């Protein structure tokens, strides 16, 4: 199976970093370098080779002007171009530090900046090249540099142990900050892509709901003219008994009108766009969500509490988030169940509960606390695999499926928007024997809503709106 690249720095577009961003950052660095040199010379009397320092800063100014006036402001850099720009910045700063005391200069800490910037936008290889170059240049300027001297000739130098500590801190800082920035960027891009998938899923469910409502409304409004056509054609057929050809035409009109009525009724079976269809009993809403998976060879068992004890079944709002989220969770259970999926409904005066269980392999115990995060591995399977490869080791139970946790993330995100609290667990201990294992031995997902968040308002529904409204 081909590998699938995750979003984030490792798999994002190669031209992600804007050139204008690096140009602006370089202008800020140039301003800071000039200010530091002038302040050190005028305020603190530090002897600095101004000619060489200004030439080094001038090289950065010329490079920035070339980038700013030769390339459009909208230019985005590829991996190699971005590495080249950041390596130039690192080398220019290293040369300036070598002219001003090397690691004795407190501004040597700024050597970590280009590597950190690169870690947020570059892939692994270029990031490692940039980090290695930074550590190498820090090592070079630690050995070869012009010492800092005051105007009276006194040398400014820290003890060697502090100089070594400074080198070690910068080297570790480059590795740590680059890794930290890369990890954060990876998480941000992964979450952005997962949220985009969630929005697309919700938009699709909303469109399907709206389309069903429009078709049902059309069927409702066209019912009267179709009934009129049927009635008139039947009367014409009775009056044209002496003319078989015209009578057959009248009967044909009647049959086609009946066919139009049946087609519209079938297309609008999901309900029409009136106030009645904004809500449904909890059981009906659950069956609507489970309908696409009812004929997939697995048994769906829906159980309700005793009405005499729990009270009347609640009427809940038909929100696309609830329908699509429940559908994803039921699909996940059906995909992995051996033969049966149980859906238990419950309610009380303050909350509504839905529990989905199956008799499949269950969730991997070491990943239960991560379920609901995007781009993690599938349910139970073989040993750990590299996160970027995510091979399908459940092909026998779920052919062609490449589990990344995105479906659970979408379902969890959509359902939490409606006020649900979701918990994941396994129905049995993996160390139990076959005889001790309960029937519901697989994954268990429990959803709990505050009743006030999803229950439809009681009272009269009001008049239905006509199709023209």
Short mmCIF file of C-alpha atoms in Angstrom, two decimals:
data_model
loop_
_atom_site.label_atom_id
_atom_site.label_comp_id
_atom_site.label_asym_id
_atom_site.label_seq_id
_atom_site.Cartn_x
_atom_site.Cartn_y
_atom_site.Cartn_z
CA UNK A 1 0.00 0.00 0.00
CA UNK A 2 1.40 3.45 -0.86
CA UNK A 3 2.47 5.65 1.99
CA UNK A 4 0.36 8.62 2.95
CA UNK A 5 2.08 11.80 4.00
CA UNK A 6 0.68 13.66 6.91
CA UNK A 7 0.03 17.37 6.84
CA UNK A 8 2.40 19.75 8.50
CA UNK A 9 6.00 20.64 7.75
CA UNK A 10 6.80 17.14 6.54
CA UNK A 11 4.14 17.05 3.92
CA UNK A 12 3.05 20.57 3.16
CA UNK A 13 3.45 22.47 -0.07
CA UNK A 14 7.06 23.14 -1.00
CA UNK A 15 6.39 26.85 -1.56
CA UNK A 16 4.85 27.70 1.78
CA UNK A 17 7.15 30.47 3.07
CA UNK A 18 6.62 33.97 1.69
CA UNK A 19 9.75 35.83 0.60
CA UNK A 20 8.32 39.10 1.90
CA UNK A 21 8.22 37.65 5.42
CA UNK A 22 11.95 36.90 5.40
CA UNK A 23 12.69 40.32 3.88
CA UNK A 24 10.85 42.09 6.68
CA UNK A 25 12.57 39.97 9.33
CA UNK A 26 15.95 40.75 7.79
CA UNK A 27 15.24 44.50 7.84
CA UNK A 28 14.44 44.18 11.55
CA UNK A 29 17.70 42.27 12.10
CA UNK A 30 19.71 44.90 10.18
CA UNK A 31 18.18 47.69 12.25
CA UNK A 32 19.02 45.85 15.47
CA UNK A 33 22.61 45.16 14.36
CA UNK A 34 23.26 48.81 13.53
CA UNK A 35 21.72 49.96 16.81
CA UNK A 36 23.80 47.47 18.83
CA UNK A 37 27.08 48.46 17.17
CA UNK A 38 26.48 52.20 17.54
CA UNK A 39 25.33 51.85 21.16
CA UNK A 40 28.35 49.69 22.08
CA UNK A 41 30.78 52.20 20.58
CA UNK A 42 29.20 55.48 21.70
CA UNK A 43 27.64 54.56 25.05
CA UNK A 44 30.05 51.92 26.36
CA UNK A 45 33.29 52.82 24.62
CA UNK A 46 33.83 49.44 22.99
CA UNK A 47 36.46 49.34 20.23
CA UNK A 48 34.75 47.82 17.21
CA UNK A 49 36.13 47.39 13.66
CA UNK A 50 33.47 49.65 12.16
CA UNK A 51 34.56 49.23 8.55
CA UNK A 52 34.33 45.45 8.57
CA UNK A 53 31.11 45.45 10.60
CA UNK A 54 29.42 47.99 8.34
CA UNK A 55 30.52 46.02 5.27
CA UNK A 56 28.98 42.87 6.75
CA UNK A 57 25.72 44.68 7.50
CA UNK A 58 25.87 46.32 4.05
CA UNK A 59 25.98 42.88 2.42
CA UNK A 60 22.69 42.06 4.15
CA UNK A 61 21.22 45.39 2.99
CA UNK A 62 22.23 44.73 -0.63
CA UNK A 63 20.85 41.17 -0.51
CA UNK A 64 17.57 42.46 0.89
CA UNK A 65 17.26 45.17 -1.76
CA UNK A 66 17.86 42.60 -4.50
CA UNK A 67 15.21 40.30 -3.09
CA UNK A 68 12.76 43.16 -2.60
CA UNK A 69 13.05 44.78 -6.03
CA UNK A 70 13.84 41.80 -8.29
CA UNK A 71 11.17 39.42 -7.03
CA UNK A 72 7.43 40.16 -6.65
CA UNK A 73 6.07 40.66 -3.15
CA UNK A 74 3.87 37.58 -3.55
CA UNK A 75 6.81 35.24 -4.24
CA UNK A 76 6.83 32.06 -2.19
CA UNK A 77 10.09 30.23 -1.66
CA UNK A 78 10.73 26.59 -2.36
CA UNK A 79 12.72 24.47 0.05
CA UNK A 80 16.11 25.20 -1.52
CA UNK A 81 15.48 28.93 -1.87
CA UNK A 82 14.33 29.20 1.73
CA UNK A 83 17.38 27.29 2.98
CA UNK A 84 19.67 29.55 0.92
CA UNK A 85 18.12 32.73 2.38
CA UNK A 86 18.28 31.44 5.95
CA UNK A 87 21.85 30.15 5.53
CA UNK A 88 22.86 33.60 4.29
CA UNK A 89 21.32 35.19 7.39
CA UNK A 90 23.07 32.67 9.64
CA UNK A 91 26.44 33.22 7.95
CA UNK A 92 26.09 37.02 8.00
CA UNK A 93 25.28 37.01 11.72
CA UNK A 94 28.13 34.59 12.44
CA UNK A 95 30.63 36.85 10.60
CA UNK A 96 29.40 39.89 12.51
CA UNK A 97 29.80 38.02 15.80
CA UNK A 98 33.30 36.87 14.81
CA UNK A 99 34.24 40.54 14.33
CA UNK A 100 32.82 41.49 17.73
CA UNK A 101 34.06 38.93 20.25
CA UNK A 102 32.46 35.67 19.13
CA UNK A 103 30.78 33.89 22.02
CA UNK A 104 31.85 36.68 24.37
CA UNK A 105 29.24 38.81 22.62
CA UNK A 106 25.89 38.42 24.42
CA UNK A 107 24.05 38.75 21.09
CA UNK A 108 25.41 35.34 20.04
CA UNK A 109 22.13 33.96 21.33
CA UNK A 110 20.47 35.29 18.16
CA UNK A 111 22.14 32.50 16.17
CA UNK A 112 19.17 30.29 17.06
CA UNK A 113 16.69 32.54 15.21
CA UNK A 114 17.17 31.41 11.56
CA UNK A 115 17.11 27.72 12.51
CA UNK A 116 13.91 28.21 14.51
CA UNK A 117 12.25 30.06 11.62
CA UNK A 118 13.29 27.33 9.21
CA UNK A 119 11.91 24.60 11.46
CA UNK A 120 8.40 26.04 11.15
CA UNK A 121 8.39 25.96 7.34
CA UNK A 122 10.98 23.48 6.06
CA UNK A 123 10.94 19.74 5.73
CA UNK A 124 13.09 17.48 7.87
CA UNK A 125 16.19 17.36 5.63
CA UNK A 126 16.55 21.13 5.08
CA UNK A 127 15.84 21.78 8.76
CA UNK A 128 18.64 19.44 9.82
CA UNK A 129 21.03 21.07 7.31
CA UNK A 130 20.24 24.51 8.69
CA UNK A 131 20.58 23.39 12.32
CA UNK A 132 23.91 21.63 11.61
CA UNK A 133 25.25 24.71 9.79
CA UNK A 134 24.24 26.91 12.72
CA UNK A 135 25.98 24.70 15.29
CA UNK A 136 29.05 24.48 13.05
CA UNK A 137 29.29 28.27 12.67
CA UNK A 138 28.82 28.76 16.42
CA UNK A 139 31.73 26.37 16.98
CA UNK A 140 33.91 28.25 14.46
CA UNK A 141 33.30 31.69 15.96
CA UNK A 142 33.99 30.22 19.42
CA UNK A 143 37.56 29.40 18.27
CA UNK A 144 38.30 32.21 15.80
CA UNK A 145 37.10 35.70 16.59
CA UNK A 146 38.36 39.21 17.17
CA UNK A 147 38.32 39.98 20.90
CA UNK A 148 36.17 42.79 22.24
CA UNK A 149 38.29 45.68 23.56
CA UNK A 150 37.52 48.97 25.22
CA UNK A 151 38.93 52.19 23.84
CA UNK A 152 41.59 52.18 26.60
CA UNK A 153 42.80 48.75 25.37
CA UNK A 154 41.20 46.55 28.04
CA UNK A 155 39.88 43.23 26.75
CA UNK A 156 36.31 42.13 27.46
CA UNK A 157 36.31 38.39 27.92
CA UNK A 158 34.29 35.95 30.01
CA UNK A 159 35.93 32.96 31.73
CA UNK A 160 36.48 29.97 29.48
CA UNK A 161 33.96 27.84 31.36
CA UNK A 162 31.28 30.46 30.71
CA UNK A 163 32.30 30.68 27.08
CA UNK A 164 31.98 26.90 26.75
CA UNK A 165 28.63 27.05 28.55
CA UNK A 166 27.51 29.75 26.12
CA UNK A 167 28.46 27.53 23.16
CA UNK A 168 26.71 24.53 24.71
CA UNK A 169 23.56 26.53 25.48
CA UNK A 170 23.34 27.86 21.92
CA UNK A 171 23.91 24.41 20.41
CA UNK A 172 21.28 22.80 22.62
CA UNK A 173 18.98 25.77 22.04
CA UNK A 174 19.22 25.35 18.28
CA UNK A 175 18.32 21.66 18.52
CA UNK A 176 15.58 22.13 21.11
CA UNK A 177 13.91 25.23 19.66
CA UNK A 178 14.05 23.87 16.12
CA UNK A 179 12.50 20.59 17.23
CA UNK A 180 9.92 22.35 19.38
CA UNK A 181 8.93 24.79 16.62
CA UNK A 182 8.72 21.98 14.09
CA UNK A 183 6.50 19.91 16.37
CA UNK A 184 4.15 22.83 17.03
CA UNK A 185 3.96 23.67 13.32
CA UNK A 186 3.23 20.01 12.55
CA UNK A 187 0.37 19.96 15.06
CA UNK A 188 -1.07 23.24 13.78
CA UNK A 189 -1.05 22.13 10.15
CA UNK A 190 -2.45 18.71 11.02
CA UNK A 191 -5.26 20.25 13.07
CA UNK A 192 -6.00 22.78 10.32
CA UNK A 193 -6.40 20.02 7.74
CA UNK A 194 -8.55 17.95 10.08
CA UNK A 195 -10.79 20.93 10.87
CA UNK A 196 -11.12 21.60 7.15
CA UNK A 197 -12.25 18.02 6.65
CA UNK A 198 -14.74 18.48 9.51
CA UNK A 199 -16.16 21.64 7.92
CA UNK A 200 -16.48 19.88 4.56
CA UNK A 201 -18.28 16.95 6.16
CA UNK A 202 -20.68 19.25 7.99
CA UNK A 203 -21.31 21.31 4.84
CA UNK A 204 -22.06 18.12 2.89
CA UNK A 205 -24.50 16.89 5.55
CA UNK A 206 -26.17 20.32 5.62
CA UNK A 207 -26.56 20.32 1.83
CA UNK A 208 -28.07 16.85 1.88
CA UNK A 209 -30.51 17.92 4.60
CA UNK A 210 -31.47 21.08 2.70
CA UNK A 211 -31.86 19.16 -0.55
CA UNK A 212 -34.14 16.62 1.08
CA UNK A 213 -36.24 19.43 2.50
CA UNK A 214 -36.55 21.21 -0.85
CA UNK A 215 -37.56 18.00 -2.65
CA UNK A 216 -40.10 17.14 0.03
CA UNK A 217 -41.54 20.65 -0.12
CA UNK A 218 -41.83 20.35 -3.89
CA UNK A 219 -43.61 17.02 -3.50
CA UNK A 220 -45.99 18.60 -1.00
CA UNK A 221 -46.80 21.59 -3.23
CA UNK A 222 -47.12 19.51 -6.42
CA UNK A 223 -49.45 17.03 -4.79
CA UNK A 224 -52.60 19.05 -5.52
CA UNK A 225 -51.98 19.66 -9.27
CA UNK A 226 -50.93 16.04 -9.76
CA UNK A 227 -54.09 14.87 -8.02
CA UNK A 228 -56.11 17.18 -10.28
CA UNK A 229 -54.41 15.75 -13.37
CA UNK A 230 -55.12 12.22 -12.17
CA UNK A 231 -58.77 12.97 -11.51
CA UNK A 232 -59.38 14.77 -14.82
CA UNK A 233 -57.57 12.10 -16.85
CA UNK A 234 -59.68 9.40 -15.16
CA UNK A 235 -62.88 11.27 -16.08
CA UNK A 236 -61.67 11.72 -19.65
CA UNK A 237 -60.92 8.01 -19.92
CA UNK A 238 -64.47 7.21 -18.82
CA UNK A 239 -65.95 9.63 -21.37
CA UNK A 240 -63.75 8.37 -24.22
CA UNK A 241 -64.79 4.74 -24.11
CA UNK A 242 -65.96 5.02 -27.73
CA UNK A 243 -62.53 6.25 -28.89
CA UNK A 244 -59.89 3.69 -27.85
CA UNK A 245 -56.93 5.79 -29.05
CA UNK A 246 -57.86 8.90 -27.08
CA UNK A 247 -58.83 6.77 -24.08
CA UNK A 248 -55.38 5.17 -24.08
CA UNK A 249 -53.84 8.67 -24.17
CA UNK A 250 -55.90 9.72 -21.16
CA UNK A 251 -54.88 6.60 -19.26
CA UNK A 252 -51.26 7.27 -20.16
CA UNK A 253 -51.54 10.80 -18.73
CA UNK A 254 -53.00 9.36 -15.53
CA UNK A 255 -50.24 6.74 -15.18
CA UNK A 256 -47.50 9.31 -15.73
CA UNK A 257 -49.06 11.64 -13.16
CA UNK A 258 -49.11 8.74 -10.68
CA UNK A 259 -45.48 8.03 -11.51
CA UNK A 260 -44.51 11.69 -10.88
CA UNK A 261 -46.27 11.53 -7.52
CA UNK A 262 -44.43 8.33 -6.54
CA UNK A 263 -41.05 9.69 -7.62
CA UNK A 264 -41.51 12.89 -5.62
CA UNK A 265 -42.68 10.93 -2.58
CA UNK A 266 -39.62 8.66 -2.74
CA UNK A 267 -37.21 11.58 -3.21
CA UNK A 268 -38.72 13.48 -0.32
CA UNK A 269 -38.98 10.60 2.16
CA UNK A 270 -36.40 12.28 4.41
CA UNK A 271 -38.94 14.96 5.24
CA UNK A 272 -39.99 18.39 4.08
CA UNK A 273 -38.85 21.83 5.08
CA UNK A 274 -41.48 22.58 7.66
CA UNK A 275 -41.29 22.96 11.39
CA UNK A 276 -42.23 19.33 11.96
CA UNK A 277 -39.02 18.10 10.30
CA UNK A 278 -36.77 20.24 12.49
CA UNK A 279 -37.11 17.63 15.21
CA UNK A 280 -37.61 13.89 15.59
CA UNK A 281 -37.82 11.28 18.37
CA UNK A 282 -34.40 10.17 19.55
CA UNK A 283 -34.90 6.64 18.20
CA UNK A 284 -35.84 7.92 14.73
CA UNK A 285 -32.85 10.23 14.63
CA UNK A 286 -30.60 7.33 15.55
CA UNK A 287 -32.14 5.10 12.87
CA UNK A 288 -31.67 7.84 10.27
CA UNK A 289 -27.98 8.05 11.17
CA UNK A 290 -27.60 4.25 11.06
CA UNK A 291 -29.59 3.71 7.85
CA UNK A 292 -26.58 3.70 5.43
CA UNK A 293 -24.98 0.87 7.44
CA UNK A 294 -28.06 -1.28 8.07
CA UNK A 295 -27.43 -3.59 5.10
CA UNK A 296 -23.71 -4.23 5.41
CA UNK A 297 -23.90 -7.75 6.80
CA UNK A 298 -23.75 -6.73 10.48
CA UNK A 299 -26.69 -6.83 12.89
CA UNK A 300 -27.67 -3.49 14.43
CA UNK A 301 -29.48 -3.89 17.76
CA UNK A 302 -31.16 -0.74 19.11
CA UNK A 303 -32.43 -0.91 22.70
CA UNK A 304 -34.57 1.63 24.55
CA UNK A 305 -35.22 1.98 28.27
CA UNK A 306 -38.53 1.16 29.89
CA UNK A 307 -40.79 4.14 29.21
CA UNK A 308 -42.58 3.60 32.51
CA UNK A 309 -39.31 4.23 34.33
CA UNK A 310 -37.43 6.66 32.06
CA UNK A 311 -40.41 8.68 30.90
CA UNK A 312 -41.53 9.66 27.45
CA UNK A 313 -38.92 9.47 24.69
CA UNK A 314 -37.38 12.92 24.11
CA UNK A 315 -37.90 14.86 20.90
CA UNK A 316 -34.48 16.10 19.71
CA UNK A 317 -33.45 18.61 17.05
CA UNK A 318 -32.40 17.18 13.68
CA UNK A 319 -29.06 18.92 13.47
CA UNK A 320 -26.63 17.84 10.72
CA UNK A 321 -23.80 17.70 13.29
CA UNK A 322 -25.64 15.07 15.33
CA UNK A 323 -26.65 12.96 12.33
CA UNK A 324 -23.23 12.99 10.68
CA UNK A 325 -21.35 12.46 13.95
CA UNK A 326 -23.49 9.49 14.96
CA UNK A 327 -23.22 8.08 11.45
CA UNK A 328 -19.41 8.17 11.63
CA UNK A 329 -19.37 6.41 15.00
CA UNK A 330 -21.81 3.74 13.81
CA UNK A 331 -19.75 3.23 10.65
CA UNK A 332 -16.64 2.75 12.78
CA UNK A 333 -18.43 0.13 14.89
CA UNK A 334 -19.86 -1.70 11.87
CA UNK A 335 -16.47 -1.72 10.14
CA UNK A 336 -14.77 -3.53 13.00
CA UNK A 337 -17.58 -5.60 14.51
CA UNK A 338 -17.51 -9.33 13.89
CA UNK A 339 -21.28 -9.58 13.48
CA UNK A 340 -23.20 -7.31 15.90
CA UNK A 341 -23.35 -3.66 16.91
CA UNK A 342 -25.40 -2.59 19.93
CA UNK A 343 -26.85 0.91 20.23
CA UNK A 344 -28.33 1.66 23.65
CA UNK A 345 -30.45 4.76 24.16
CA UNK A 346 -31.18 6.26 27.54
CA UNK A 347 -32.58 9.45 29.00
CA UNK A 348 -33.47 11.07 32.25
CA UNK A 349 -34.82 14.44 33.28
CA UNK A 350 -31.47 16.15 32.72
CA UNK A 351 -29.50 14.18 30.15
CA UNK A 352 -29.65 11.95 27.07
CA UNK A 353 -27.25 9.03 26.60
CA UNK A 354 -26.27 7.02 23.53
CA UNK A 355 -23.90 4.06 23.88
CA UNK A 356 -22.45 2.31 20.81
CA UNK A 357 -20.71 -1.03 21.35
CA UNK A 358 -19.49 -3.83 19.08
CA UNK A 359 -17.89 -7.25 19.37
CA UNK A 360 -14.79 -6.42 17.32
CA UNK A 361 -11.14 -6.19 18.41
CA UNK A 362 -11.65 -2.95 20.35
CA UNK A 363 -9.43 0.10 20.61
CA UNK A 364 -5.67 -0.30 21.20
CA UNK A 365 -5.31 0.24 24.97
CA UNK A 366 -2.25 2.48 24.52
CA UNK A 367 -4.21 4.84 22.25
CA UNK A 368 -7.51 5.22 24.07
CA UNK A 369 -6.39 8.50 25.63
CA UNK A 370 -5.55 9.84 22.15
CA UNK A 371 -8.78 8.87 20.41
CA UNK A 372 -10.45 11.90 18.90
CA UNK A 373 -7.16 13.44 17.82
CA UNK A 374 -6.67 13.62 14.06
CA UNK A 375 -4.16 11.50 12.14
CA UNK A 376 -3.55 8.68 14.58
CA UNK A 377 -3.55 5.02 13.75
CA UNK A 378 -6.54 2.74 13.38
CA UNK A 379 -8.15 0.46 15.94
CA UNK A 380 -6.58 -2.81 17.02
CA UNK A 381 -3.86 -4.21 14.83
CA UNK A 382 -0.25 -5.19 14.68
CA UNK A 383 2.62 -3.50 16.42
CA UNK A 384 3.43 0.17 16.10
CA UNK A 385 4.18 1.60 12.68
CA UNK A 386 5.76 4.88 11.66
CA UNK A 387 3.18 7.64 11.95
CA UNK A 388 3.83 8.87 8.41
CA UNK A 389 3.22 5.47 6.81
CA UNK A 390 0.09 4.24 8.58
CA UNK A 391 -0.20 0.88 6.78
CA UNK A 392 -3.51 -0.95 6.82
CA UNK A 393 -3.09 -4.04 8.98
CA UNK A 394 -6.84 -4.53 9.33
CA UNK A 395 -7.39 -5.31 5.67
CA UNK A 396 -9.24 -8.51 6.51
CA UNK A 397 -11.84 -6.68 8.58
CA UNK A 398 -11.89 -3.40 6.73
CA UNK A 399 -10.65 -3.76 3.12
CA UNK A 400 -9.08 -0.69 1.60
CA UNK A 401 -9.32 1.31 4.82
CA UNK A 402 -6.36 3.36 5.97
CA UNK A 403 -7.14 4.33 9.56
CA UNK A 404 -5.88 7.71 10.66
CA UNK A 405 -8.42 8.66 13.33
CA UNK A 406 -9.81 11.39 11.10
CA UNK A 407 -13.33 9.92 11.11
CA UNK A 408 -13.38 9.80 14.91
CA UNK A 409 -11.99 13.33 15.05
CA UNK A 410 -14.73 14.63 12.74
CA UNK A 411 -17.43 12.83 14.72
CA UNK A 412 -16.06 13.99 18.07
CA UNK A 413 -15.70 17.59 16.90
CA UNK A 414 -19.20 17.76 15.41
CA UNK A 415 -20.87 16.11 18.40
CA UNK A 416 -19.02 18.23 20.95
CA UNK A 417 -20.33 21.29 19.14
CA UNK A 418 -23.82 20.11 20.09
CA UNK A 419 -22.85 19.77 23.77
CA UNK A 420 -22.03 16.06 23.86
CA UNK A 421 -19.42 14.57 26.17
CA UNK A 422 -17.74 11.59 24.51
CA UNK A 423 -15.82 8.79 26.20
CA UNK A 424 -14.03 5.81 24.63
CA UNK A 425 -13.44 2.43 26.27
CA UNK A 426 -13.18 -1.29 25.56
CA UNK A 427 -15.87 -3.74 26.54
CA UNK A 428 -13.50 -6.38 27.92
CA UNK A 429 -10.09 -6.90 29.41
CA UNK A 430 -7.57 -8.21 26.82
CA UNK A 431 -6.32 -10.75 29.36
CA UNK A 432 -9.67 -12.53 29.76
CA UNK A 433 -10.13 -15.98 28.36
CA UNK A 434 -12.57 -16.66 25.51
CA UNK A 435 -15.12 -18.04 27.99
CA UNK A 436 -14.84 -15.01 30.25
CA UNK A 437 -15.11 -12.46 27.43
CA UNK A 438 -18.55 -10.78 27.32
CA UNK A 439 -20.62 -10.51 24.15
CA UNK A 440 -19.89 -6.79 23.84
CA UNK A 441 -16.16 -7.33 23.83
CA UNK A 442 -15.14 -4.60 21.39
CA UNK A 443 -15.08 -0.85 21.46
CA UNK A 444 -17.56 1.16 23.52
CA UNK A 445 -18.34 4.81 22.75
CA UNK A 446 -20.64 6.70 25.10
CA UNK A 447 -22.19 10.07 24.34
CA UNK A 448 -23.93 12.16 26.98
CA UNK A 449 -25.83 15.37 26.17
CA UNK A 450 -27.43 17.79 28.60
CA UNK A 451 -31.06 17.39 27.65
CA UNK A 452 -31.54 21.13 27.33
CA UNK A 453 -28.89 21.32 24.56
CA UNK A 454 -30.52 18.94 22.07
CA UNK A 455 -34.17 18.61 23.06
CA UNK A 456 -36.65 20.30 20.71
CA UNK A 457 -38.88 22.95 22.20
CA UNK A 458 -42.29 21.64 23.15
CA UNK A 459 -45.48 23.34 22.05
CA UNK A 460 -47.42 24.02 18.86
CA UNK A 461 -45.37 23.91 15.68
CA UNK A 462 -47.28 26.61 13.84
CA UNK A 463 -48.39 26.64 10.22
CA UNK A 464 -46.28 25.11 7.51
CA UNK A 465 -44.79 27.45 4.93
CA UNK A 466 -45.74 27.09 1.29
CA UNK A 467 -43.17 26.24 -1.36
CA UNK A 468 -43.24 29.78 -2.74
CA UNK A 469 -42.33 31.20 0.68
#
